[in-house]
Amino acid sequence: IKLSFFPAGFCSAVILTAARCFSAEYAVSTSAYSSPAKSLGDPGITPLSPSHIVKDSDADDAVEQLFLVVVAIDFGTTSSGYAYSFTKEPECIHVMRRWEGGDPGVSNQKTPTTILLTPERKFHSFGYAARDFYHDLDPTESKHWLYFEKFKMKLHTTGNLTMETDLTAANGKKVKALEIFAYALQFFKEQALKELSDQGGSDFENTEVRWVITVPAIWKQPAKQFMRQAAYKAGMASPENPEQLIIALEPEAASIYCRKLRLHQMIDLSSRAPVNGYSPSDTIGTGFTQAKEHVRRNRQSRTFLVENVIGEIWSELEEGDRYIVVDSGGGTVDMTVHQIRLPEGHLKELYKATGGPYGSLGVDYEFEKLLCKIFGEDFIEQFKIKRPAAWVDLMIAFESRKRAAAPDRTNPLNITLPFSFIDYYKKFRGHSVEHALRKSNVDFVKWSSQGMLRMSPDAMNALFKPTIDQIVQHLSDVFDKPEVTNVKFLFLVGGFAESPLLQQAVQSAFGSRCRVIIPQDVGLTILKGAVLFGLDPAVIKVRRSPLTYGVGVLNRFVEGKHPPEKLLIKDGTRWCTDVFDKFISADQSVALGETVTRSYTPAKPSQLVIVINIYSSEQDNVSFITESGVKKCGTLRLDLTGTDASVPNRREIKTLMQFGDTEIKAMAIDVATSKSVKVGIDFLNY
């Protein structure tokens, strides 16, 4: 039976309601009578009680042997990278080759998520190469080139994301987001295949690779589907072979890796004893820097060995113990609560993934607000448009100083202003940058005679405060949930977790409730975990649905129970319209491999397509699809072409959906012939 994949929330079920264009075309086979909807054009189908089948998914735990290697791409808001592991050597994770370029004060195995297109809109370069080339262009030329950075957040912030959604380049020109994402993924595909070919001495084929792409757990179905479509466009997989690509959820990937940690691979912020040979008298920041140095010295091989058993950290864990993973990246922070199931170390999600746009970009945004306060919003807006490459330069300078911020820092941080900033300001305002700083009411930021902004540590820490406060507040809310009691560990992962300010804030807020642990090489945790997930996608056995999903149906009208305005009389039968028939509730547990079944019958033997609307809600107790907060979120399409129409008049198409995965999977069967029916679900183009 052919599986069709469609990105959804964690384990979202699907809700089905007749689409207007086909509402008169079909009914649901549930009883002796058929739905009056087919003759009335009413968006309603008669109900069928859901049946859940739980299958043991251990049979397909290991990655199919058709793939020789698993390549994971951590597509981040600020930086990206890939890692891989051969299926015959799953304990070895190889992190990609070092990139050309790099920034002072920023040591990372990953490359900036920046992309450059030529004036003709053709792909030119990605990462450091894109940034450096763009920076070296003459300003008269650079305004014609299309430079994109931090564009991943668009998928999270766009409410009505479609295949037509645009991204805006630094020069203000628009390009289809799908094209940019596909270019980026194609770049990583080519880099990875080239490295694999160089290593093996012969050309490595795409068909031999299982690809894994990471996305935030809080992303909704459209964003996940968008990522899959971009990967298809990049040639990583295809709608005919969807199993070649797995969507991994970032905090889940981190969680999978953290289970394998040995004691020398982590920094325990709660520890009173020395960790990695550093005494507790060291500050958080210096201990972390030393640990990074230790990792850097051992990084020549770029190969990480993972325990094929549970790591030492679990020597303290017992069956049923809980821990929380906080993935703090550039754009989003999202968190997941897991429970360990021994002896295999399988994981169960205890509370639906939560989070928000509280990544380190928030600090950049505060810096931009500070510049607007000093130099005027009108000037900053003009400068970004007229001197886009210089603006990028300024933000690179800020990035390296941002990474030097620490709770105990006493000396000021200097941020170099590009010459064109100083020059353009003088032309724009008629007075100097130094004059603007003297006149502004901003304390703690002074002008240095070497052409730098001199920020006191307090001024820098103030830029972090709004973002860190939001993270701590969100974590407090999660800790207050009944499902999140008795958490033993908090793993802080992601690029932003390197910030000593964030580390200190999390430790002081939650150190008394649980042990706060940071894996070494924290920026690569998700990448390495995503490789492990690709090798064994069945490691997470139970997830939680982020939303309530249901189906709009017709029920027999019951006086006193149903509102009179929902009454519909057809052929003497009294029906209640718009009833929400729930498939799954928000935060409901769903096991991997669990299926929900619904059956549909075409109203006419000649009908070739059944299209059904999908609805969702954040609320648990939903009665009608017309209630506030219930919204249409997609369509399910059953393609009956190619099935045998010479079967009995009332053909039954049985649809089975699985919701315990990172994406929804569905299949359908023509019951009379036992032949599979093509199924598609769409959260982008409905």
XYZ file of C-alpha atoms in Angstrom:
686
model
C 0.000 0.000 0.000
C 1.447 3.352 -1.019
C 2.063 5.773 1.852
C 1.594 9.440 1.239
C 3.230 11.860 3.699
C 1.969 15.221 4.687
C 3.504 17.456 7.287
C 1.334 18.039 10.282
C 1.708 19.024 13.852
C 3.406 16.519 16.088
C 0.927 13.769 15.568
C -2.053 15.603 14.363
C -5.059 13.726 13.216
C -7.043 14.856 10.246
C -10.483 16.290 10.207
C -12.726 15.822 7.351
C -15.613 17.845 6.073
C -17.089 17.929 2.639
C -15.484 20.508 0.404
C -17.934 22.823 -1.213
C -17.025 21.901 -4.759
C -17.625 18.224 -4.098
C -20.058 18.313 -1.197
C -22.893 17.085 -3.367
C -20.802 14.301 -4.801
C -20.310 11.804 -2.029
C -21.580 10.345 1.198
C -20.002 8.414 4.021
C -20.777 4.748 4.357
C -21.768 4.375 7.966
C -25.271 3.049 7.938
C -28.148 1.959 5.729
C -29.063 5.528 4.794
C -26.842 7.887 2.855
C -26.171 11.472 3.752
C -28.703 14.051 2.514
C -25.666 16.256 1.876
C -25.220 14.776 -1.581
C -28.486 16.209 -2.799
C -28.418 19.416 -0.787
C -24.898 20.622 -1.405
C -24.573 20.951 2.367
C -21.080 20.662 3.846
C -21.830 17.693 6.046
C -21.187 13.978 6.115
C -22.793 11.377 8.287
C -20.633 10.169 11.142
C -18.674 6.974 11.471
C -17.353 6.005 14.876
C -13.558 6.164 14.765
C -11.598 2.966 15.063
C -8.071 3.045 16.436
C -5.634 0.316 15.568
C -2.348 0.239 17.418
C 0.317 -1.738 15.627
C 3.682 -2.708 16.985
C 6.108 -0.473 15.154
C 9.255 -2.269 16.312
C 9.294 -4.236 13.078
C 10.460 -1.208 11.137
C 12.613 0.431 13.816
C 15.876 0.311 11.928
C 16.446 2.362 8.818
C 15.801 0.343 5.665
C 19.004 -1.080 4.299
C 18.359 0.432 0.845
C 20.029 3.607 2.134
C 23.795 3.429 2.593
C 23.997 6.699 4.505
C 21.812 9.083 6.496
C 22.515 12.796 5.909
C 20.895 15.298 8.269
C 20.624 19.002 7.456
C 20.147 21.410 10.331
C 18.577 24.305 8.449
C 18.831 27.068 11.029
C 17.658 30.672 11.101
C 21.160 32.073 11.580
C 23.431 29.131 10.690
C 23.125 25.757 8.987
C 25.126 22.607 8.483
C 24.989 18.895 7.755
C 26.270 15.662 9.282
C 26.073 12.043 8.185
C 26.478 8.468 9.283
C 26.804 5.265 7.275
C 24.076 2.769 8.140
C 26.720 0.071 8.623
C 28.573 2.258 11.183
C 25.764 4.000 13.069
C 27.984 4.778 16.055
C 30.103 7.203 13.959
C 28.639 10.612 13.156
C 30.698 12.678 10.711
C 30.219 16.452 10.773
C 30.724 18.272 7.472
C 34.008 19.686 6.269
C 35.083 23.081 7.561
C 33.755 25.982 5.559
C 35.825 28.612 3.846
C 35.562 31.938 5.632
C 34.512 32.556 9.198
C 34.093 35.402 11.647
C 36.313 36.725 14.407
C 34.979 35.646 17.790
C 32.620 33.059 16.281
C 33.789 29.463 16.229
C 31.292 27.191 14.603
C 31.223 24.143 12.428
C 28.163 25.552 10.671
C 27.882 28.254 8.006
C 25.608 31.337 8.029
C 22.169 30.763 6.497
C 22.731 33.392 3.821
C 22.108 33.074 0.095
C 23.067 35.269 -2.861
C 21.363 35.371 -6.256
C 22.750 37.140 -9.327
C 20.893 40.164 -10.771
C 19.330 37.598 -13.189
C 17.950 35.747 -10.125
C 20.161 32.680 -10.572
C 21.810 30.951 -7.603
C 25.319 32.298 -6.959
C 26.529 31.208 -3.516
C 25.562 30.231 0.036
C 26.977 30.837 3.513
C 30.276 32.633 4.100
C 30.955 32.632 0.342
C 27.665 34.478 -0.325
C 28.263 36.967 2.436
C 31.881 37.712 1.521
C 31.140 38.076 -2.201
C 28.197 40.391 -1.483
C 30.315 42.426 0.906
C 33.088 42.879 -1.690
C 30.741 44.144 -4.418
C 30.850 47.830 -5.275
C 27.748 49.572 -3.779
C 26.558 50.522 -7.286
C 26.642 46.818 -8.229
C 25.470 45.308 -4.953
C 22.054 46.959 -5.187
C 21.263 44.735 -8.192
C 22.229 41.464 -6.424
C 19.707 39.639 -4.254
C 20.997 38.780 -0.790
C 18.886 36.880 1.774
C 19.564 36.127 5.413
C 17.532 34.903 8.421
C 14.739 33.952 6.002
C 13.683 30.747 7.759
C 11.596 32.748 10.258
C 9.229 33.707 7.425
C 7.784 30.165 7.549
C 6.964 30.578 11.237
C 5.596 34.123 11.087
C 3.487 33.861 7.899
C -0.075 33.032 8.914
C -1.292 32.122 5.430
C 1.790 30.410 4.026
C 1.432 29.125 0.437
C 3.708 27.986 -2.384
C 3.455 31.597 -3.655
C 4.764 33.289 -0.477
C 7.562 35.780 -1.216
C 10.808 36.640 0.549
C 12.337 40.111 0.382
C 16.046 40.467 -0.446
C 18.314 43.070 1.224
C 17.754 45.387 -1.769
C 13.965 45.180 -1.378
C 13.283 42.880 -4.351
C 10.960 39.895 -3.914
C 11.562 36.238 -4.825
C 9.351 33.167 -4.234
C 10.269 31.650 -0.870
C 10.043 28.130 -2.329
C 12.832 28.959 -4.797
C 15.153 30.264 -2.073
C 14.586 27.274 0.226
C 15.058 24.865 -2.699
C 18.325 26.608 -3.705
C 19.598 26.313 -0.111
C 18.688 22.623 0.182
C 20.158 21.910 -3.254
C 23.404 23.530 -2.121
C 23.585 21.222 0.918
C 22.637 18.209 -1.190
C 25.490 18.897 -3.616
C 28.007 19.618 -0.837
C 27.122 16.405 1.024
C 27.152 14.204 -2.096
C 30.502 15.701 -3.121
C 32.009 15.015 0.308
C 30.646 11.437 0.298
C 31.989 10.888 -3.237
C 35.419 12.289 -2.318
C 35.537 10.097 0.761
C 34.456 6.935 -1.073
C 36.521 7.542 -4.195
C 33.543 7.103 -6.525
C 30.374 9.054 -7.309
C 27.746 8.784 -4.602
C 24.172 8.618 -5.879
C 21.303 10.558 -4.322
C 19.237 7.325 -4.267
C 21.676 5.883 -1.696
C 20.959 8.666 0.815
C 18.181 9.062 3.325
C 17.824 12.786 3.982
C 16.711 14.301 7.290
C 15.738 17.990 7.561
C 15.221 19.599 10.963
C 12.361 22.000 11.733
C 11.157 23.581 14.998
C 8.638 21.406 16.847
C 6.255 24.361 17.126
C 5.966 24.741 13.349
C 2.498 24.131 11.984
C 1.576 21.744 9.154
C 1.912 24.263 6.280
C 5.527 25.116 7.198
C 6.487 21.426 7.399
C 4.799 20.693 4.080
C 6.568 23.712 2.579
C 9.954 22.316 3.672
C 9.127 18.938 2.096
C 8.063 20.628 -1.173
C 11.327 22.631 -1.229
C 13.280 19.376 -0.726
C 11.398 17.773 -3.641
C 12.246 20.808 -5.792
C 15.902 20.423 -4.737
C 15.826 16.808 -5.934
C 16.374 15.161 -2.536
C 13.268 13.007 -2.736
C 10.021 12.986 -4.717
C 6.272 12.574 -4.176
C 6.720 9.070 -5.635
C 9.445 8.256 -3.103
C 8.600 10.337 -0.015
C 10.212 7.911 2.440
C 13.637 9.097 1.288
C 13.092 12.311 3.274
C 12.289 12.515 6.977
C 11.264 15.713 8.745
C 12.848 15.775 12.226
C 11.716 18.047 15.052
C 14.617 20.004 16.518
C 14.117 19.457 20.277
C 13.343 15.774 19.624
C 16.629 15.386 17.748
C 18.460 17.064 20.646
C 16.709 14.775 23.119
C 17.769 11.666 21.175
C 21.391 12.812 21.247
C 21.326 13.855 24.911
C 20.375 10.303 25.935
C 23.750 9.184 24.611
C 25.869 11.711 26.504
C 28.851 10.625 28.527
C 29.855 12.693 31.531
C 32.815 14.339 29.774
C 30.510 15.498 26.954
C 28.409 17.887 29.039
C 28.553 20.803 31.409
C 26.350 20.481 34.481
C 25.470 24.030 35.579
C 23.962 22.671 38.801
C 27.037 20.693 39.763
C 28.861 21.464 42.958
C 31.601 18.993 42.056
C 34.115 19.640 39.271
C 32.811 18.862 35.796
C 35.361 18.118 33.079
C 38.073 19.029 35.570
C 36.810 22.605 36.088
C 36.105 23.624 39.642
C 32.769 25.247 40.526
C 34.602 28.454 41.382
C 34.941 29.013 37.613
C 32.136 31.137 36.288
C 29.646 29.599 33.915
C 31.164 31.492 31.006
C 34.795 30.540 31.562
C 33.968 26.877 32.223
C 32.028 26.803 29.012
C 34.843 28.463 27.045
C 37.355 25.935 28.366
C 35.009 23.109 27.454
C 34.702 24.519 23.923
C 38.508 24.714 23.672
C 38.691 21.063 24.736
C 36.198 20.142 22.018
C 38.009 22.231 19.413
C 41.319 20.491 20.101
C 39.662 17.119 19.559
C 37.826 18.158 16.441
C 40.370 17.370 13.760
C 38.613 14.138 12.803
C 35.141 15.737 12.647
C 33.867 12.281 13.640
C 31.894 11.857 16.839
C 31.492 8.467 18.449
C 28.137 7.842 20.074
C 27.411 5.182 22.624
C 25.328 2.422 21.106
C 23.944 1.939 24.598
C 22.379 4.566 26.804
C 24.947 7.153 27.915
C 26.227 7.585 31.454
C 23.718 10.308 32.145
C 21.022 7.650 32.330
C 22.846 5.721 35.033
C 20.913 8.040 37.339
C 17.607 7.699 35.516
C 14.950 5.171 36.352
C 11.979 3.944 34.334
C 9.484 6.794 33.946
C 11.880 9.646 34.788
C 11.189 12.931 33.000
C 13.371 15.585 31.444
C 12.836 18.733 29.410
C 14.796 19.821 26.321
C 14.960 23.552 25.587
C 16.145 24.220 22.046
C 17.179 27.856 21.859
C 18.210 28.835 18.359
C 18.463 31.974 16.269
C 14.779 32.362 15.441
C 12.704 30.234 17.774
C 12.930 28.598 21.159
C 10.951 25.404 21.476
C 10.796 22.827 24.195
C 9.646 19.280 24.614
C 9.094 17.134 27.713
C 10.160 13.494 27.423
C 9.912 10.437 29.607
C 12.425 7.620 29.340
C 11.244 4.058 28.752
C 13.846 1.503 29.769
C 15.592 -0.781 28.923
C 15.709 0.296 25.242
C 15.707 3.996 26.019
C 12.629 4.744 23.899
C 11.059 8.149 24.471
C 7.518 9.262 25.196
C 6.391 12.863 24.841
C 4.550 14.047 27.952
C 3.401 17.502 26.914
C 2.860 19.007 23.474
C 5.742 21.034 22.068
C 5.602 24.699 23.024
C 7.732 27.763 22.406
C 7.781 30.916 20.357
C 9.917 33.429 18.466
C 12.319 33.977 21.360
C 15.585 33.171 19.565
C 18.806 35.177 19.596
C 17.464 37.312 16.725
C 15.549 39.132 19.465
C 18.892 40.494 20.703
C 19.733 41.752 17.179
C 16.308 43.395 17.053
C 16.983 45.188 20.368
C 20.332 46.414 18.984
C 18.558 47.759 15.900
C 16.046 49.529 18.166
C 18.966 51.054 20.074
C 20.514 52.336 16.814
C 17.132 53.818 15.820
C 16.954 55.580 19.173
C 20.419 57.103 18.710
C 20.473 57.852 14.966
C 16.770 57.967 14.085
C 14.537 55.298 12.592
C 14.335 57.181 9.272
C 18.121 57.062 8.878
C 18.454 53.352 9.791
C 15.702 52.383 7.321
C 17.375 54.395 4.539
C 20.828 53.063 5.389
C 19.606 49.437 5.180
C 18.168 50.068 1.701
C 20.948 52.283 0.297
C 23.955 50.485 1.855
C 22.737 46.902 2.394
C 26.246 45.357 2.395
C 27.442 47.820 5.054
C 24.403 46.990 7.196
C 25.349 43.294 6.968
C 28.896 44.272 8.047
C 27.589 46.149 11.052
C 25.469 43.169 12.168
C 28.487 40.826 11.793
C 30.486 43.170 14.054
C 27.631 43.137 16.569
C 27.376 39.313 16.436
C 30.947 38.773 17.632
C 30.505 41.271 20.504
C 27.139 39.723 21.361
C 28.944 36.420 21.921
C 31.357 38.123 24.319
C 28.538 39.259 26.632
C 28.684 37.561 30.046
C 27.106 38.150 33.473
C 30.413 39.027 35.172
C 31.948 41.114 32.401
C 33.303 44.495 33.539
C 35.091 45.957 30.516
C 33.148 47.629 27.686
C 32.372 46.039 24.317
C 33.418 47.929 21.188
C 31.397 47.631 17.989
C 33.070 48.930 14.841
C 30.851 51.157 12.701
C 31.498 50.720 8.946
C 32.998 53.832 7.327
C 29.985 54.107 5.001
C 27.704 54.312 8.101
C 29.654 57.302 9.451
C 29.876 58.877 5.978
C 26.223 58.316 5.026
C 25.012 59.637 8.407
C 26.944 62.876 7.911
C 25.362 63.326 4.448
C 21.893 62.381 5.720
C 21.798 64.525 8.881
C 24.451 67.163 8.288
C 26.253 66.369 11.553
C 28.541 63.619 12.846
C 27.811 60.247 14.435
C 29.702 61.482 17.512
C 27.327 64.463 17.760
C 24.309 62.115 17.539
C 25.647 60.001 20.406
C 26.235 63.058 22.588
C 22.737 64.397 21.875
C 20.908 61.074 22.419
C 19.534 60.143 25.821
C 21.050 56.665 25.622
C 23.225 55.942 28.626
C 26.022 53.399 28.587
C 26.767 53.864 24.846
C 29.656 56.198 24.075
C 31.720 57.104 21.010
C 35.259 55.828 20.817
C 37.783 57.898 18.838
C 38.708 54.745 16.868
C 35.323 54.852 15.121
C 33.516 52.464 17.429
C 30.402 52.364 19.550
C 31.547 51.609 23.076
C 28.871 49.742 25.029
C 29.051 49.118 28.749
C 28.374 45.505 29.809
C 25.076 46.709 31.335
C 23.990 48.157 27.985
C 24.765 44.871 26.217
C 23.018 42.813 28.907
C 19.960 45.057 28.560
C 19.703 44.009 24.867
C 19.451 40.357 25.973
C 16.938 40.944 28.756
C 13.597 41.025 26.830
C 14.397 37.784 24.952
C 15.765 35.922 27.986
C 12.814 37.079 30.115
C 10.404 35.608 27.558
C 12.258 32.270 27.554
C 12.268 32.066 31.367
C 8.585 33.043 31.554
C 7.624 30.435 28.966
C 9.620 27.770 30.785
C 7.925 28.716 34.071
C 4.529 28.225 32.421
C 5.599 24.779 31.183
C 6.931 23.781 34.617
C 3.529 24.699 36.110
C 1.716 22.086 33.983
C 0.686 18.955 35.921
C 2.344 16.738 33.268
C 5.667 18.431 33.922
C 6.165 17.644 37.608
C 9.285 15.888 38.900
C 11.534 16.807 35.977
C 15.038 15.471 36.673
C 17.084 17.241 33.974
C 16.794 20.327 31.805
C 18.953 20.126 28.674
C 19.744 23.529 27.193
C 20.682 23.116 23.515
C 20.908 25.140 20.280
C 23.196 28.006 19.273
C 21.726 30.525 21.753
C 22.474 28.068 24.597
C 26.130 29.114 24.241
C 25.227 32.492 25.771
C 26.467 32.701 29.384
C 23.656 35.210 30.071
C 20.979 32.694 29.034
C 22.756 29.897 30.915
C 22.834 31.935 34.118
C 19.175 33.003 33.791
C 17.963 29.404 33.295
C 20.187 28.056 36.077
C 19.077 30.685 38.609
C 15.374 30.256 37.709
C 15.224 26.447 37.538
C 18.413 25.086 39.137
C 16.519 24.322 42.338
C 13.906 22.236 40.474
C 16.169 20.126 38.232
C 19.733 19.746 36.998
C 20.508 22.127 34.140
C 22.827 20.444 31.625
C 24.446 21.777 28.452
C 25.987 19.324 25.987
C 29.460 20.305 24.811
C 29.519 21.564 21.246
C 25.943 22.602 21.947
C 25.436 24.160 18.490
C 25.855 20.711 16.890
C 23.549 18.788 19.275
C 20.507 18.960 16.992
C 22.549 18.037 13.932
C 23.966 14.916 15.567
C 20.584 13.961 17.048
C 18.945 14.327 13.622
C 21.396 11.771 12.200
C 20.482 9.344 15.013
C 16.782 9.954 14.300
C 17.315 9.169 10.601
C 18.991 5.884 11.568
C 16.112 4.926 13.892
C 12.945 7.017 13.338
C 10.920 4.789 15.697
C 12.883 5.813 18.799
C 10.102 8.217 19.850
C 7.138 5.950 20.536
C 4.500 8.403 21.761
C 3.842 12.016 20.768
C 1.206 14.613 21.656
C -1.119 16.250 19.182
C -0.645 20.039 19.120
C -4.244 20.679 18.010
C -7.708 19.170 18.088
C -8.675 17.755 14.717
C -12.170 16.680 13.755
C -14.594 16.280 10.900
C -17.765 18.199 10.054
C -20.666 15.737 9.883
C -24.452 15.484 10.002
C -25.960 13.877 13.103
C -29.567 12.988 13.891
C -31.130 16.115 15.429
C -31.841 15.807 19.167
C -34.307 18.330 20.688
C -32.815 20.211 23.613
C -29.281 19.103 22.757
C -28.760 20.663 19.335
C -29.336 24.378 18.546
C -32.472 24.979 16.419
C -30.508 26.964 13.778
C -28.562 23.769 12.947
C -31.759 21.836 12.084
C -31.994 20.464 8.542
C -34.965 18.367 7.378
C -34.510 16.138 4.362
C -36.953 13.407 3.248
C -38.645 13.579 6.635
C -35.407 12.998 8.583
C -34.261 15.680 11.029
C -30.505 16.354 10.835
C -28.131 18.577 12.807
C -25.539 20.165 10.500
C -21.907 21.264 11.105
C -21.291 18.786 13.940
C -17.582 18.519 14.781
C -16.737 14.820 14.862
C -13.446 14.727 16.748
C -10.571 12.571 15.533
C -8.024 13.627 18.109
C -7.771 16.224 20.898
C -5.117 18.827 21.558
C -2.358 17.358 23.747
C -3.739 13.821 23.323
C -1.135 11.031 23.338
C -0.758 9.141 20.071
C 1.458 6.098 19.680
C 3.693 5.612 16.652
C 1.824 3.401 14.187
C -1.622 4.083 15.688
C -4.228 4.598 12.959
C -7.642 6.209 12.738
C -9.996 4.900 10.072
C -12.789 6.612 8.145
C -14.779 5.307 5.188
C -16.190 7.322 2.283
C -18.519 6.394 -0.545
C -18.716 8.266 -3.863
C -22.301 9.379 -4.443
C -22.116 8.503 -8.159
C -20.300 5.519 -9.660
C -18.668 7.859 -12.183
C -17.126 10.111 -9.531
C -13.339 10.210 -9.748
C -12.339 12.473 -6.847
C -13.444 12.966 -3.256
C -12.199 16.183 -1.635
C -12.773 16.735 2.067
C -12.043 19.814 4.185
C -9.792 19.561 7.231
C -10.537 21.617 10.359
C -8.566 22.252 13.536
C -8.835 24.037 16.851
C -6.591 24.775 19.823
C -9.545 24.026 22.112
C -10.322 20.539 23.317
C -14.111 20.643 23.652
C -15.411 21.573 20.215
C -19.014 20.839 19.200
C -19.442 22.542 15.826
C -17.133 23.499 12.957
C -18.684 26.991 13.008
C -17.417 27.803 16.542
C -14.813 30.534 17.025
C -11.280 29.202 16.980
C -12.195 26.340 14.616
C -10.616 26.915 11.254
C -10.246 25.124 7.979
C -6.597 24.143 7.690
C -6.352 21.890 4.646
C -7.945 19.345 2.337
C -7.817 15.576 1.960
C -8.114 14.297 -1.582
C -8.954 10.724 -2.603
C -8.169 10.014 -6.251
C -10.419 7.223 -7.561
C -9.046 7.196 -11.092
C -7.578 3.832 -11.946
C -9.843 1.958 -9.525
C -12.317 -0.531 -10.874
C -15.690 1.192 -11.353
C -17.501 -2.055 -12.201
C -17.836 -2.910 -8.514
C -21.110 -2.571 -6.531
C -22.874 0.813 -6.572
C -21.939 1.676 -3.006
C -18.151 1.563 -3.177
C -16.446 1.999 0.157
C -13.085 3.762 0.242
C -11.404 3.083 3.582
C -8.901 5.765 4.633
C -6.295 4.988 7.298
C -4.302 7.777 8.876
C -1.288 7.624 11.185
C -0.689 10.507 13.547
C 2.140 9.417 15.834
C 4.917 10.591 13.502
C 6.465 14.008 12.820
C 4.193 14.176 9.742
C 0.765 12.669 9.074
C 0.778 9.603 6.828
C -2.279 8.233 5.081
C -3.299 5.422 2.821
C -6.622 4.389 1.331
C -8.074 1.121 0.043
C -11.016 0.329 -2.205
C -12.670 -2.238 0.082
C -14.374 -4.215 -2.714
C -11.151 -4.798 -4.667
C -8.559 -4.382 -1.854
C -6.638 -2.117 -4.240
C -4.894 0.972 -2.925
C -6.319 4.410 -3.696
C -4.095 7.468 -4.152
C -4.355 9.867 -1.208
C -3.092 13.432 -0.901
C -3.379 16.021 1.812
C -2.662 19.695 1.381
C -2.095 22.365 4.011
C -0.648 24.917 1.567
C -2.947 25.156 -1.456
C -6.468 24.665 -0.197
